[in-house]
């Protein structure tokens, strides 16, 4: 039973980290531009995926998430072991390491999720820029404004002249 208690924080951290997986590649839809064949669109898509991948340093959102969780869990383990050793000696170091692993893993899950979202957003922006530059259709957010020219305002006409004076 005691060995199960030592494994459960690790298992809990790993299960929490394994729940979410961000898809690799763009998370937006792009459509072929006017007059483009599907083969041209596929070629643009591959080039833009490569371009976006270079813009984020060659990693994907899942890698950023996993690295952040692993670093936080390792740091939590070290800090927990040191705190446990300082408080209760050698036996408490193991308990402190387990608690640090659990807390670091949980903290890393939130940090990893934020890292993954940020990386995916940067990837999507680079992908959208590339596809748009190649003439393909990409989604945009916000309100679209009409392309009509702005209204022209003219000065109001001058007031009518005053009436002539009455004869005397």
PDB file of C-alpha atoms in Angstrom:
ATOM      1  CA  UNK A   1       0.000   0.000   0.000  1.00  0.00           C
ATOM      2  CA  UNK A   2       2.851   2.397   0.790  1.00  0.00           C
ATOM      3  CA  UNK A   3       4.373   1.855  -2.673  1.00  0.00           C
ATOM      4  CA  UNK A   4       1.012   2.687  -4.260  1.00  0.00           C
ATOM      5  CA  UNK A   5       0.980   6.025  -2.464  1.00  0.00           C
ATOM      6  CA  UNK A   6       4.411   6.907  -3.830  1.00  0.00           C
ATOM      7  CA  UNK A   7       3.400   6.089  -7.389  1.00  0.00           C
ATOM      8  CA  UNK A   8       0.018   7.816  -7.364  1.00  0.00           C
ATOM      9  CA  UNK A   9       1.309  11.449  -7.619  1.00  0.00           C
ATOM     10  CA  UNK A  10       3.438  10.444 -10.589  1.00  0.00           C
ATOM     11  CA  UNK A  11       0.582   8.569 -12.183  1.00  0.00           C
ATOM     12  CA  UNK A  12      -1.782  11.449 -11.554  1.00  0.00           C
ATOM     13  CA  UNK A  13       0.616  13.928 -13.181  1.00  0.00           C
ATOM     14  CA  UNK A  14       1.146  11.710 -16.208  1.00  0.00           C
ATOM     15  CA  UNK A  15      -2.573  11.119 -16.653  1.00  0.00           C
ATOM     16  CA  UNK A  16      -3.314  14.835 -16.454  1.00  0.00           C
ATOM     17  CA  UNK A  17      -0.599  15.586 -19.003  1.00  0.00           C
ATOM     18  CA  UNK A  18      -1.758  12.870 -21.393  1.00  0.00           C
ATOM     19  CA  UNK A  19      -5.359  14.094 -21.597  1.00  0.00           C
ATOM     20  CA  UNK A  20      -4.856  16.924 -24.075  1.00  0.00           C
ATOM     21  CA  UNK A  21      -3.275  16.704 -27.484  1.00  0.00           C
ATOM     22  CA  UNK A  22      -3.114  19.640 -29.866  1.00  0.00           C
ATOM     23  CA  UNK A  23      -3.304  18.723 -33.558  1.00  0.00           C
ATOM     24  CA  UNK A  24      -0.139  19.279 -35.566  1.00  0.00           C
ATOM     25  CA  UNK A  25      -0.501  21.674 -38.462  1.00  0.00           C
ATOM     26  CA  UNK A  26      -2.856  24.608 -38.921  1.00  0.00           C
ATOM     27  CA  UNK A  27      -6.024  24.820 -36.875  1.00  0.00           C
ATOM     28  CA  UNK A  28      -7.796  26.987 -39.437  1.00  0.00           C
ATOM     29  CA  UNK A  29      -9.413  26.180 -42.744  1.00  0.00           C
ATOM     30  CA  UNK A  30      -8.005  27.484 -46.002  1.00  0.00           C
ATOM     31  CA  UNK A  31      -9.638  27.219 -49.415  1.00  0.00           C
ATOM     32  CA  UNK A  32      -8.204  27.429 -52.932  1.00  0.00           C
ATOM     33  CA  UNK A  33      -8.063  30.909 -54.399  1.00  0.00           C
ATOM     34  CA  UNK A  34     -10.071  31.899 -57.452  1.00  0.00           C
ATOM     35  CA  UNK A  35      -8.848  30.091 -60.544  1.00  0.00           C
ATOM     36  CA  UNK A  36      -6.505  27.737 -58.648  1.00  0.00           C
ATOM     37  CA  UNK A  37      -6.568  24.010 -59.158  1.00  0.00           C
ATOM     38  CA  UNK A  38      -6.651  21.685 -56.192  1.00  0.00           C
ATOM     39  CA  UNK A  39      -3.093  20.570 -56.974  1.00  0.00           C
ATOM     40  CA  UNK A  40      -1.880  24.181 -56.864  1.00  0.00           C
ATOM     41  CA  UNK A  41      -3.699  24.621 -53.558  1.00  0.00           C
ATOM     42  CA  UNK A  42      -2.063  21.483 -52.126  1.00  0.00           C
ATOM     43  CA  UNK A  43       1.341  22.756 -53.193  1.00  0.00           C
ATOM     44  CA  UNK A  44       0.655  26.130 -51.517  1.00  0.00           C
ATOM     45  CA  UNK A  45      -0.528  24.325 -48.397  1.00  0.00           C
ATOM     46  CA  UNK A  46       2.666  22.263 -48.126  1.00  0.00           C
ATOM     47  CA  UNK A  47       4.888  25.287 -48.678  1.00  0.00           C
ATOM     48  CA  UNK A  48       2.968  27.323 -46.108  1.00  0.00           C
ATOM     49  CA  UNK A  49       3.079  24.505 -43.543  1.00  0.00           C
ATOM     50  CA  UNK A  50       6.859  24.417 -43.946  1.00  0.00           C
ATOM     51  CA  UNK A  51       7.053  28.202 -43.671  1.00  0.00           C
ATOM     52  CA  UNK A  52       4.911  28.263 -40.515  1.00  0.00           C
ATOM     53  CA  UNK A  53       6.947  25.418 -39.012  1.00  0.00           C
ATOM     54  CA  UNK A  54      10.146  27.410 -39.566  1.00  0.00           C
ATOM     55  CA  UNK A  55       8.553  30.470 -37.941  1.00  0.00           C
ATOM     56  CA  UNK A  56       7.925  28.561 -34.695  1.00  0.00           C
ATOM     57  CA  UNK A  57      11.374  26.988 -34.577  1.00  0.00           C
ATOM     58  CA  UNK A  58      10.463  23.559 -35.893  1.00  0.00           C
ATOM     59  CA  UNK A  59       8.510  22.416 -32.849  1.00  0.00           C
ATOM     60  CA  UNK A  60       4.816  21.784 -32.550  1.00  0.00           C
ATOM     61  CA  UNK A  61       2.316  22.596 -29.838  1.00  0.00           C
ATOM     62  CA  UNK A  62       2.406  19.078 -28.345  1.00  0.00           C
ATOM     63  CA  UNK A  63       6.193  19.257 -27.964  1.00  0.00           C
ATOM     64  CA  UNK A  64       5.966  22.653 -26.244  1.00  0.00           C
ATOM     65  CA  UNK A  65       3.311  21.285 -23.903  1.00  0.00           C
ATOM     66  CA  UNK A  66       5.306  18.153 -23.013  1.00  0.00           C
ATOM     67  CA  UNK A  67       8.558  20.073 -22.486  1.00  0.00           C
ATOM     68  CA  UNK A  68       6.890  22.551 -20.152  1.00  0.00           C
ATOM     69  CA  UNK A  69       5.263  19.775 -18.100  1.00  0.00           C
ATOM     70  CA  UNK A  70       8.505  17.789 -17.880  1.00  0.00           C
ATOM     71  CA  UNK A  71      10.550  20.813 -16.805  1.00  0.00           C
ATOM     72  CA  UNK A  72       8.004  21.823 -14.168  1.00  0.00           C
ATOM     73  CA  UNK A  73       7.742  18.260 -12.826  1.00  0.00           C
ATOM     74  CA  UNK A  74      11.546  17.899 -12.640  1.00  0.00           C
ATOM     75  CA  UNK A  75      11.908  21.237 -10.888  1.00  0.00           C
ATOM     76  CA  UNK A  76       9.109  20.371  -8.471  1.00  0.00           C
ATOM     77  CA  UNK A  77      10.772  17.034  -7.681  1.00  0.00           C
ATOM     78  CA  UNK A  78      14.108  18.669  -6.908  1.00  0.00           C
ATOM     79  CA  UNK A  79      12.569  21.405  -4.776  1.00  0.00           C
ATOM     80  CA  UNK A  80      10.307  18.906  -2.978  1.00  0.00           C
ATOM     81  CA  UNK A  81      13.209  16.560  -2.231  1.00  0.00           C
ATOM     82  CA  UNK A  82      15.346  19.409  -0.940  1.00  0.00           C
ATOM     83  CA  UNK A  83      12.521  20.724   1.239  1.00  0.00           C
ATOM     84  CA  UNK A  84      11.749  17.230   2.540  1.00  0.00           C
ATOM     85  CA  UNK A  85      15.403  16.585   3.351  1.00  0.00           C
ATOM     86  CA  UNK A  86      15.713  19.931   5.109  1.00  0.00           C
ATOM     87  CA  UNK A  87      12.576  19.362   7.177  1.00  0.00           C
ATOM     88  CA  UNK A  88      12.631  15.660   8.013  1.00  0.00           C
ATOM     89  CA  UNK A  89      15.884  14.135   6.823  1.00  0.00           C
ATOM     90  CA  UNK A  90      16.378  11.282   4.426  1.00  0.00           C
ATOM     91  CA  UNK A  91      12.950   9.631   4.762  1.00  0.00           C
ATOM     92  CA  UNK A  92      11.094  12.877   4.202  1.00  0.00           C
ATOM     93  CA  UNK A  93      13.137  13.601   1.074  1.00  0.00           C
ATOM     94  CA  UNK A  94      11.264  10.862  -0.815  1.00  0.00           C
ATOM     95  CA  UNK A  95       7.903  12.133   0.354  1.00  0.00           C
ATOM     96  CA  UNK A  96       8.927  15.688  -0.540  1.00  0.00           C
ATOM     97  CA  UNK A  97      10.105  14.543  -3.971  1.00  0.00           C
ATOM     98  CA  UNK A  98       6.772  12.822  -4.618  1.00  0.00           C
ATOM     99  CA  UNK A  99       4.793  15.821  -3.487  1.00  0.00           C
ATOM    100  CA  UNK A 100       7.038  18.119  -5.537  1.00  0.00           C
ATOM    101  CA  UNK A 101       6.569  15.922  -8.597  1.00  0.00           C
ATOM    102  CA  UNK A 102       2.797  16.041  -8.202  1.00  0.00           C
ATOM    103  CA  UNK A 103       2.684  19.785  -7.665  1.00  0.00           C
ATOM    104  CA  UNK A 104       5.233  20.471 -10.402  1.00  0.00           C
ATOM    105  CA  UNK A 105       3.324  18.249 -12.818  1.00  0.00           C
ATOM    106  CA  UNK A 106       0.054  19.997 -12.069  1.00  0.00           C
ATOM    107  CA  UNK A 107       1.637  23.433 -12.374  1.00  0.00           C
ATOM    108  CA  UNK A 108       3.359  22.330 -15.565  1.00  0.00           C
ATOM    109  CA  UNK A 109       0.060  21.230 -17.057  1.00  0.00           C
ATOM    110  CA  UNK A 110      -1.264  24.786 -16.916  1.00  0.00           C
ATOM    111  CA  UNK A 111       2.002  26.253 -18.169  1.00  0.00           C
ATOM    112  CA  UNK A 112       2.199  23.617 -20.895  1.00  0.00           C
ATOM    113  CA  UNK A 113      -1.302  24.386 -22.073  1.00  0.00           C
ATOM    114  CA  UNK A 114      -0.461  28.089 -22.314  1.00  0.00           C
ATOM    115  CA  UNK A 115       2.760  27.295 -24.201  1.00  0.00           C
ATOM    116  CA  UNK A 116       0.907  25.037 -26.621  1.00  0.00           C
ATOM    117  CA  UNK A 117      -1.795  27.636 -27.308  1.00  0.00           C
ATOM    118  CA  UNK A 118       0.774  30.383 -27.899  1.00  0.00           C
ATOM    119  CA  UNK A 119       2.827  28.240 -30.255  1.00  0.00           C
ATOM    120  CA  UNK A 120      -0.278  27.139 -32.180  1.00  0.00           C
ATOM    121  CA  UNK A 121      -1.420  30.760 -32.509  1.00  0.00           C
ATOM    122  CA  UNK A 122       1.985  31.819 -33.914  1.00  0.00           C
ATOM    123  CA  UNK A 123       1.941  28.859 -36.320  1.00  0.00           C
ATOM    124  CA  UNK A 124      -1.578  29.729 -37.513  1.00  0.00           C
ATOM    125  CA  UNK A 125      -0.671  33.396 -38.066  1.00  0.00           C
ATOM    126  CA  UNK A 126       2.359  32.452 -40.178  1.00  0.00           C
ATOM    127  CA  UNK A 127       0.280  29.920 -42.137  1.00  0.00           C
ATOM    128  CA  UNK A 128      -2.492  32.453 -42.790  1.00  0.00           C
ATOM    129  CA  UNK A 129       0.019  35.083 -43.958  1.00  0.00           C
ATOM    130  CA  UNK A 130       1.631  32.643 -46.368  1.00  0.00           C
ATOM    131  CA  UNK A 131      -1.637  31.288 -47.797  1.00  0.00           C
ATOM    132  CA  UNK A 132      -3.028  34.791 -48.215  1.00  0.00           C
ATOM    133  CA  UNK A 133       0.156  35.925 -49.984  1.00  0.00           C
ATOM    134  CA  UNK A 134      -0.215  33.010 -52.418  1.00  0.00           C
ATOM    135  CA  UNK A 135      -3.769  34.075 -53.265  1.00  0.00           C
ATOM    136  CA  UNK A 136      -5.675  31.427 -51.327  1.00  0.00           C
ATOM    137  CA  UNK A 137      -8.734  32.116 -49.182  1.00  0.00           C
ATOM    138  CA  UNK A 138      -8.277  32.161 -45.419  1.00  0.00           C
ATOM    139  CA  UNK A 139     -10.674  33.068 -42.621  1.00  0.00           C
ATOM    140  CA  UNK A 140     -10.556  36.463 -41.023  1.00  0.00           C
ATOM    141  CA  UNK A 141     -12.134  37.585 -37.791  1.00  0.00           C
ATOM    142  CA  UNK A 142     -13.835  40.847 -37.088  1.00  0.00           C
ATOM    143  CA  UNK A 143     -16.240  42.982 -39.031  1.00  0.00           C
ATOM    144  CA  UNK A 144     -15.723  43.522 -42.698  1.00  0.00           C
ATOM    145  CA  UNK A 145     -16.089  47.057 -43.905  1.00  0.00           C
ATOM    146  CA  UNK A 146     -17.583  47.977 -47.227  1.00  0.00           C
ATOM    147  CA  UNK A 147     -15.110  49.023 -49.885  1.00  0.00           C
ATOM    148  CA  UNK A 148     -17.225  51.979 -51.086  1.00  0.00           C
ATOM    149  CA  UNK A 149     -15.465  55.341 -51.117  1.00  0.00           C
ATOM    150  CA  UNK A 150     -15.964  57.543 -48.089  1.00  0.00           C
ATOM    151  CA  UNK A 151     -18.785  60.078 -48.373  1.00  0.00           C
ATOM    152  CA  UNK A 152     -17.872  63.540 -49.549  1.00  0.00           C
ATOM    153  CA  UNK A 153     -19.234  66.357 -47.447  1.00  0.00           C
ATOM    154  CA  UNK A 154     -19.854  69.735 -49.066  1.00  0.00           C
ATOM    155  CA  UNK A 155     -20.117  73.039 -47.278  1.00  0.00           C
ATOM    156  CA  UNK A 156     -23.724  74.162 -46.832  1.00  0.00           C
ATOM    157  CA  UNK A 157     -24.899  76.841 -49.255  1.00  0.00           C
ATOM    158  CA  UNK A 158     -24.636  80.439 -48.046  1.00  0.00           C
ATOM    159  CA  UNK A 159     -27.763  81.955 -46.495  1.00  0.00           C
ATOM    160  CA  UNK A 160     -29.988  83.973 -48.829  1.00  0.00           C
ATOM    161  CA  UNK A 161     -29.258  87.692 -49.045  1.00  0.00           C
ATOM    162  CA  UNK A 162     -31.281  89.960 -46.762  1.00  0.00           C
ATOM    163  CA  UNK A 163     -34.387  91.577 -48.267  1.00  0.00           C
ATOM    164  CA  UNK A 164     -33.959  95.036 -49.792  1.00  0.00           C
ATOM    165  CA  UNK A 165     -34.794  97.968 -47.524  1.00  0.00           C
ATOM    166  CA  UNK A 166     -38.378  99.273 -47.646  1.00  0.00           C
ATOM    167  CA  UNK A 167     -38.920 102.469 -49.711  1.00  0.00           C
ATOM    168  CA  UNK A 168     -39.412 105.716 -47.706  1.00  0.00           C
TER     169      UNK A 168
END
